[in-house]
Amino acid sequence: MAAAQQSVEPAVSVRDLSKRFGSTQALSAVTLSFARGEVHGLVGENGAGKSTLGKMIGGLYHPDTGELDVFGNRVRRWDIKRAQDAGVVLIAQELCLVPALTVAQNVFLGRERRTFGVLHSGLERRYQELERVCRFGLPPDVPVDRLSIADQQKVEIMRALARDARVIVMDEPTSSLTADETTRLHDIIGWLKSRGTTIIYVTHFLEDVLAHCDRVTVMRDGRVIRTADTARETKASLVEAMLGEPADMLLPERPPEPGGAPLVEMRDVYSGEAVRGVSLTVRPGEIVGLAGLVGSGRTEIARVLFGCEPADSGRIAFRGEEVRAASARASIARGMAMIPEDRRAQGLVLTRPAFENVTLPHLGGFSRMGVLARRAERAAVEELFERLGVRPRQVDGDISVYSGGNQQKVLFAKWLLGRPEFLILDEPTRGVDVGAKARIYQLIVDIATSGTGVLLISSELEEVVGLSHRVYLVRHGSLIGEVAAAETSVEVLLQRLFGVGDTPTTSTPSGNGEDQ
Amino acid sequence: MKSMSATPESSAAQVLPFVRRYAVLILLVALFVTLSVSTSSFLTLTNLINILNQNAPLAIIAVAGTLVVICGGFDLSTGAIFSVAAVVAAWVAVRLGNPALGLLSAPVVGAILGLINGLAITRLKIHSFLATLASSLVYGGLAVLITGGFLISVDDGSFTALGRGGVGPVYYAVIILGVFALVSGFLLNYTTFGRYVLSVGGNPEAAELSGIRVDRVKLYTFLYSGLAAGIAAAIGVSRIGSGQPQAGTGLQLLAIAAVILGGTSIYGGIGAIWRSVCGVYLLALIDNGFDILNANPFFKDLTTGVVILAAVALSATRRGR
Amino acid sequence: MKSMSATPESSAAQVLPFVRRYAVLILLVALFVTLSVSTSSFLTLTNLINILNQNAPLAIIAVAGTLVVICGGFDLSTGAIFSVAAVVAAWVAVRLGNPALGLLSAPVVGAILGLINGLAITRLKIHSFLATLASSLVYGGLAVLITGGFLISVDDGSFTALGRGGVGPVYYAVIILGVFALVSGFLLNYTTFGRYVLSVGGNPEAAELSGIRVDRVKLYTFLYSGLAAGIAAAIGVSRIGSGQPQAGTGLQLLAIAAVILGGTSIYGGIGAIWRSVCGVYLLALIDNGFDILNANPFFKDLTTGVVILAAVALSATRRGR
Amino acid sequence: ACNSDVTGSQAASSGAAEQAKHTGPVRIALLAASSQNGFSKAVYDGAVAQAKKLGDVEVTIFDGKFDSQTQFNQLQNVSGQGKFDGIVIVPNDNVGIAAAVPAAAQAKIPVVTVLFPIGPDLTEMTPQVPGVVSTVASNAETDAKAQAEGVAAYCEGKNPCNVAILIGQLQFPFDNLRHKAYRSVLDQHSNIKVVATGQGNYDRDTSLKAMQNILQANPKLDAVLSNADQQTTGAQIALESAGLDLSKMYVTGAGGNTEAIKQVRAGKWAADLANFPVSMGSAALDQAVNAVRGKPVTPVVDANKLGPVPVIVTKEILDQYPDFSGEWSD
Ligand SMILES: Nc1ncnc2c1ncn2[C@@H]1O[C@H](COP(=O)(O)OP(=O)(O)OP(=O)(O)O)[C@@H](O)[C@H]1O
Ligand SMILES: Nc1ncnc2c1ncn2[C@@H]1O[C@H](COP(=O)(O)OP(=O)(O)OP(=O)(O)O)[C@@H](O)[C@H]1O
Ligand SMILES: O[C@@H]1[C@@H](O)[C@@H](O)CO[C@H]1O
Ligand SMILES: [Mg+2]
Ligand SMILES: [Mg+2]
């Protein structure tokens, strides 16, 4: 490991760190150090142990064995508070904010200015100072439960920055950010680095690692495979190290151009403030992308289409028949399915084993007169898990401790089991590792090839462009255009989404600021 | 949040999860053994049968209450439902002169009142804690009104047979409890309804997005709980041979305490029927122990409190995430 | 899940959120007006002062209970703490012959028992619902043991002055409640402690991730709740001039009902002090109304239940996402 | 009332048959309505004192928690254990508990009830249920009427005479009976107006609240009639802090506890219905032990005749009994 920075004592170093959860060895004798002022990438498959390592550094978990040094001091009693007092801050992978508190209150939570415990006024001012660095354009006095996921993720980032950290562990901070937001974050990272802050950057976006990290560590099965200067790595070399074998990184071929009558149709649909006059169609076997900036209303469109939110006006038709009294239940009965964007809050029942999550919508088919056929249930799920490569493979695993990517795969399994005719995917690859991503892409293509219509929402425009037949552009809850994916590119899409002439560096508050 | 960890190999690490999981059972057995050893009057057939029999109505309510709690709810009205059902049963038996019809009316009344709870909770979208607190006041008032403050006494062997009779040495009440617990356990673990109850309690939003009629599932759990209170009331009123408006006072709290003591999560989504039955009988053994050891009753509440604390502390899993 | 939206312009859409938000206040005012119109004895200074005064101890407990509930907890032991504190106060006043010291000892005892609750909950990692249920049994047992089951009667003007006296027409109890509510409101809204209480109740993991000592915050809320029960006990014991082990029976449920009736979320994270005070006095008005209208007490529980249902149904916000 | 009764002698003789096998101490279970209740506690104290006097008798108290189901279970448990030879009970209800008495009868354990009879009729003192050998009580209806007569006498010539009633809890049959008895007397007098009926729940604080509220609607009260001393004490606090002079009205309670006797002596309460729980406890123990030992049992012990004072006490009467201070405190 030829790293020039190692001459000074590292910001954080761990030695022989191990951690076991039940039967899972999450970390095995990890030895690693993070230099001061470096941006250090941490990559690996889902379940490789990245988050576990990050949480130990951040004080959330305690190692079974091993040592942790922070700025040269051996850490004995370590918890979040002590970590933060020592300047080590964690942005956890799963969003974690206090719903009823405002943006500014969340950002400065635990760091309030006070005299004898009495709060000072001037939170706004402090917030504005921070905003000058971040330029996220969030409304400071809106409760965070009114924000979209992406905006919540920005709050998380600001909360870390508000702590004047010397070390920040960022666990997949960009998983719900669109390209421009990601760029903002990278600017911020650059600025932090210039001030000597150490960034431990966990992500599945290898391009980002290659572009913004000084060094990168690859993990697999709880072990460190190698640490190297990013300059000496390529995407392919990283993938090979992660998976233990070379992998094909190309997007699969698009399914054949579909024909036939529209499967799903929205005509001039309005709903609240977020959906304003949307008209779209999806044909059987067609993959239709929704591209838009953060908070543009893609999720809302999907929810209205699926029946979780009522439409105020307009018409929705499925197989040519108008849908009345929409509800999620009715949609599912019709053959629709949706993978929601927030897998923990909306997708999974974390208290139940994995296979029960998969079969939940399909119990009718696994029961007779209300009595379950549990063996058939498990067999069906076993087969699916095998196909999707869910890990751990046991179907009755405790889903609440699965790595994010594996949780996502379980959600996929849940809907694939029902062979839906129409599938809505809201951010289907968020938090998913490269290997699994490739598999999920293939899945999407297979599903469409078999005749299922797919509505694909993703903040990764490459995905939208690479997989879809057609892409609708969404802005402020309206569709501002439609393009054939084969004839466009990510750059063109971005340009159009921001409106011609706009430069993609200014963050647009995108409606939510004024709406609330 | 924090999970201080023992060495993985150590035997403590092997034993601890087991202890946590079966805390209520372990305590139950421990208390059973202690009592058996301390006094010869404990381990007699009559005493054991009495304990089972006396607490059967409470256990029936707790069994159904388990489904409510697992589904993320609370039923604070079971005591009041018990009272109304008991009073109606006695009223029907006396006024219509039909004891069998009287006893049958109790579960029916219970189910109806439970249904009303369920409707109030799901239609008005109010939390069950408060909804059933309110309905328990309403029902309690109703029970008083039905009797006009007097008790309705039923002097009829066929009316009291259910509560006082049995098959051989085994009381009907115990048999009913056994059947009810088995049916409930089956419902919870082997039917789609049970799966829905578990999922709705675990994550109502995910359940809704999976096409489950969340409101209907909730409603059924309250109906079931009301039904159970009605069955318990039939046994109770038959046993004492009189319908009294204050008959069910306090039952609801005991039932909920037993459910949670058993280890069913107060947050919903996790739990089991056998746990609640153990919870009921753990409390019952303490009571019985005090009675047969002639211990100073002043210490009984204190002891019960300490045992509950012990059970819960034992089973407390530190929530890692 | 579903949020049926009316046309934004419609006046219903304007009024509804207001009604939901201030449901408890609206009902309080409605009941106040109804009573004022129905009988001339209601709207008199003495009657209003009496209502305030009678329920001041309960309101004090509910005020502190609001912090507990907002922080995601439940304190079911306030009734028992009240009993112990009352009994100790009387004991000290009689045995040590020092009435003032007796009254002072009540809040101290309350705070200590609250602290013990807090420690049990945070150290043993057990849910407060069960922990305080258990501790309430232990404390209740303690109160009985202290008195040996009898009441300790204190015949001393300086002892009873706190509960019966006042400044001009305003009772001390009301003044204490006013100060306590203001201080608690200030704590909740203008201090870091209050902010932490809100955030721990809203999302304990997020609070932890922000470096907040979640356990410590919880512990303080239980200590505070115990302190409040002790203050309430000092007023109560002084008022009736005797310490009785069953003095606080049922207070805890009334206090929690008032908190939730006020609109503080049972899930934690959201709530306000004034809401709980309104909740207490809404219940108090029903009581008072029955007494001064000489209405049939058989209908009281029923009416209370219906009013609670109305309040909750009014304020029920359909949960959007 | 002292005639021997068929049921009683049967139980007694079967008790005697049992006793023939067991010599040694007589073990009595005392099932208190609640061990935290002063009245029950006094019954227990009386029983213990008497047991000491008799020698070779043990008394064990059980806490009925003011709950009929709990007490039902206790009666069943005690009967089934074979550890007790006799039972003294202060019941929480009269009908429900009757269903558990056969278990005792079967085990040949005599039951003595204190305060009110066991069985459907609260005014019938003769044991109504086989297994109950003796009732140590008084007729609550007659007692309540006597209390109300005092009020009526005071009201004579006053028109209107405003009366407030404080009753424990109307849903308890025992209280309901007394309330009806009050009304049956008071309603016969056209000058008497029952302006309010509050529930005092046997506790000072509830009664204090209720009385304060009642005073709002009825500032001119002439009499307060309560079925429990604890309630009257609570009412007194409210009346006095409203500036009323109790000696200028008619305030009465029931129970004969120390506070009540003190207030009657002081001229603040006009009268009190005196109960003698300690004496009742010792009388009940006597009967239970007699039954166990096969000695003659008195099926009905009139509780009102057990004390040194008449059942309704006034200042004048108490002046004749300077030593009586009440047998219990609440
Ligand atoms: N609290 C826990 N209890 C039990 N097992 C856990 C827990 N946390 C993590 N694990 C397991 O430890 C392993 C490592 O998980 P970790 O979350 O660190 O992976 P990761 O590299 O962050 O994956 P991803 O890219 O999907 O986020 C996984 O197998 C996971 O299931
Ligand atoms: N329940 C709600 N209450 C208030 N505002 C909401 C609600 N749901 C969504 N919004 C707002 O509606 C707008 C559209 O949000 P939506 O989640 O559909 O956007 P999106 O394009 O999917 O973006 P994202 O990438 O953030 O998911 C946002 O401004 C969001 O804040
Ligand atoms: O004073 C009451 C008596 O009237 C009787 O009801 C027994 O309990 C006492 O407290
Ligand atoms: Mg991770
Ligand atoms: Mg979205």
PDB file of C-alpha atoms in Angstrom, chain C residues 39 41 44 46-47 50-51 53-55 140 144 148-151 153 155 164 171 236 239-242 244-246 287-288 291-298 300-301, chain D residues 35-38 41-42 45 170-171 176 194-199 202-205 208-214 216-218 230 233 237 240-241 259 262 328-330:
ATOM      1  CA  THR C  39     -77.732  25.894  35.124  1.00  0.00           C
ATOM      2  CA  SER C  41     -74.858  27.357  39.455  1.00  0.00           C
ATOM      3  CA  THR C  44     -69.986  31.162  39.354  1.00  0.00           C
ATOM      4  CA  THR C  46     -66.633  29.573  43.367  1.00  0.00           C
ATOM      5  CA  ASN C  47     -67.669  26.732  41.126  1.00  0.00           C
ATOM      6  CA  ASN C  50     -63.526  24.608  42.771  1.00  0.00           C
ATOM      7  CA  ILE C  51     -63.234  22.763  39.500  1.00  0.00           C
ATOM      8  CA  ASN C  53     -58.754  23.319  42.501  1.00  0.00           C
ATOM      9  CA  GLN C  54     -60.218  19.831  42.732  1.00  0.00           C
ATOM     10  CA  ASN C  55     -58.434  18.616  39.661  1.00  0.00           C
ATOM     11  CA  GLY C 140     -48.532   0.207  46.122  1.00  0.00           C
ATOM     12  CA  VAL C 144     -49.571  -0.399  52.505  1.00  0.00           C
ATOM     13  CA  GLY C 148     -49.839  -1.181  58.012  1.00  0.00           C
ATOM     14  CA  GLY C 149     -53.046  -0.773  56.084  1.00  0.00           C
ATOM     15  CA  PHE C 150     -54.447   2.059  58.145  1.00  0.00           C
ATOM     16  CA  LEU C 151     -54.686   5.679  57.374  1.00  0.00           C
ATOM     17  CA  SER C 153     -54.477  11.085  60.073  1.00  0.00           C
ATOM     18  CA  ASP C 155     -54.743  17.059  62.409  1.00  0.00           C
ATOM     19  CA  ARG C 164     -57.181  23.973  51.618  1.00  0.00           C
ATOM     20  CA  TYR C 171     -56.149  28.073  45.997  1.00  0.00           C
ATOM     21  CA  GLY C 236     -53.873  15.779  48.054  1.00  0.00           C
ATOM     22  CA  ARG C 239     -56.344  18.553  51.502  1.00  0.00           C
ATOM     23  CA  ILE C 240     -57.917  15.495  53.109  1.00  0.00           C
ATOM     24  CA  GLY C 241     -55.618  15.583  56.105  1.00  0.00           C
ATOM     25  CA  SER C 242     -54.772  11.932  56.012  1.00  0.00           C
ATOM     26  CA  GLN C 244     -53.983   6.508  52.885  1.00  0.00           C
ATOM     27  CA  PRO C 245     -52.324   3.761  50.916  1.00  0.00           C
ATOM     28  CA  GLN C 246     -55.097   3.669  48.346  1.00  0.00           C
ATOM     29  CA  ASP C 287     -68.066  15.282  36.546  1.00  0.00           C
ATOM     30  CA  ASN C 288     -68.995  18.700  37.769  1.00  0.00           C
ATOM     31  CA  ASP C 291     -73.047  16.760  40.288  1.00  0.00           C
ATOM     32  CA  ILE C 292     -74.547  20.189  39.900  1.00  0.00           C
ATOM     33  CA  LEU C 293     -77.289  19.088  37.539  1.00  0.00           C
ATOM     34  CA  ASN C 294     -78.079  16.271  39.967  1.00  0.00           C
ATOM     35  CA  ALA C 295     -78.160  13.969  36.971  1.00  0.00           C
ATOM     36  CA  ASN C 296     -78.455  10.226  37.379  1.00  0.00           C
ATOM     37  CA  PRO C 297     -74.933   9.015  38.104  1.00  0.00           C
ATOM     38  CA  PHE C 298     -75.667   5.843  36.161  1.00  0.00           C
ATOM     39  CA  LYS C 300     -71.958   9.509  33.981  1.00  0.00           C
ATOM     40  CA  ASP C 301     -69.591   6.866  32.669  1.00  0.00           C
TER      41      ASP C 301
ATOM     42  CA  SER D  35     -56.835  -6.119  53.418  1.00  0.00           C
ATOM     43  CA  GLN D  36     -56.294  -2.426  52.843  1.00  0.00           C
ATOM     44  CA  ASN D  37     -59.688  -1.456  54.106  1.00  0.00           C
ATOM     45  CA  GLY D  38     -59.904  -0.190  57.658  1.00  0.00           C
ATOM     46  CA  LYS D  41     -58.770  -4.757  59.046  1.00  0.00           C
ATOM     47  CA  ALA D  42     -60.705  -4.116  62.251  1.00  0.00           C
ATOM     48  CA  ASP D  45     -57.993  -7.482  64.531  1.00  0.00           C
ATOM     49  CA  LEU D 170     -74.958   2.773  43.420  1.00  0.00           C
ATOM     50  CA  GLN D 171     -73.977  -0.211  41.354  1.00  0.00           C
ATOM     51  CA  ASN D 176     -78.286   0.318  46.295  1.00  0.00           C
ATOM     52  CA  VAL D 194     -83.372  15.389  48.151  1.00  0.00           C
ATOM     53  CA  VAL D 195     -81.507  17.985  46.136  1.00  0.00           C
ATOM     54  CA  ALA D 196     -78.508  15.881  45.238  1.00  0.00           C
ATOM     55  CA  THR D 197     -77.226  12.329  45.252  1.00  0.00           C
ATOM     56  CA  GLY D 198     -73.496  11.967  44.890  1.00  0.00           C
ATOM     57  CA  GLN D 199     -71.337   8.872  44.786  1.00  0.00           C
ATOM     58  CA  TYR D 202     -65.950   5.283  50.256  1.00  0.00           C
ATOM     59  CA  ASP D 203     -63.186   7.814  49.978  1.00  0.00           C
ATOM     60  CA  ARG D 204     -62.567  11.264  51.305  1.00  0.00           C
ATOM     61  CA  ASP D 205     -61.272  12.883  48.181  1.00  0.00           C
ATOM     62  CA  LEU D 208     -64.933  16.190  49.029  1.00  0.00           C
ATOM     63  CA  LYS D 209     -65.152  16.856  45.295  1.00  0.00           C
ATOM     64  CA  ALA D 210     -68.742  15.720  45.035  1.00  0.00           C
ATOM     65  CA  MET D 211     -69.829  17.822  47.993  1.00  0.00           C
ATOM     66  CA  GLN D 212     -68.077  20.918  46.671  1.00  0.00           C
ATOM     67  CA  ASN D 213     -69.913  20.526  43.409  1.00  0.00           C
ATOM     68  CA  ILE D 214     -73.230  19.832  45.091  1.00  0.00           C
ATOM     69  CA  GLN D 216     -72.572  24.988  43.985  1.00  0.00           C
ATOM     70  CA  ALA D 217     -76.031  24.047  42.900  1.00  0.00           C
ATOM     71  CA  ASN D 218     -77.407  23.919  46.429  1.00  0.00           C
ATOM     72  CA  GLN D 230     -65.063   8.316  55.159  1.00  0.00           C
ATOM     73  CA  THR D 233     -65.351  13.291  56.540  1.00  0.00           C
ATOM     74  CA  ILE D 237     -63.990  19.440  54.565  1.00  0.00           C
ATOM     75  CA  GLU D 240     -66.413  23.836  56.302  1.00  0.00           C
ATOM     76  CA  SER D 241     -64.329  25.407  53.621  1.00  0.00           C
ATOM     77  CA  GLU D 259     -63.209  10.209  63.338  1.00  0.00           C
ATOM     78  CA  LYS D 262     -64.939  12.432  67.573  1.00  0.00           C
ATOM     79  CA  TRP D 328     -61.858   1.377  63.646  1.00  0.00           C
ATOM     80  CA  SER D 329     -60.317   4.085  61.539  1.00  0.00           C
ATOM     81  CA  ASP D 330     -60.454   4.199  57.774  1.00  0.00           C
TER      82      ASP D 330
END
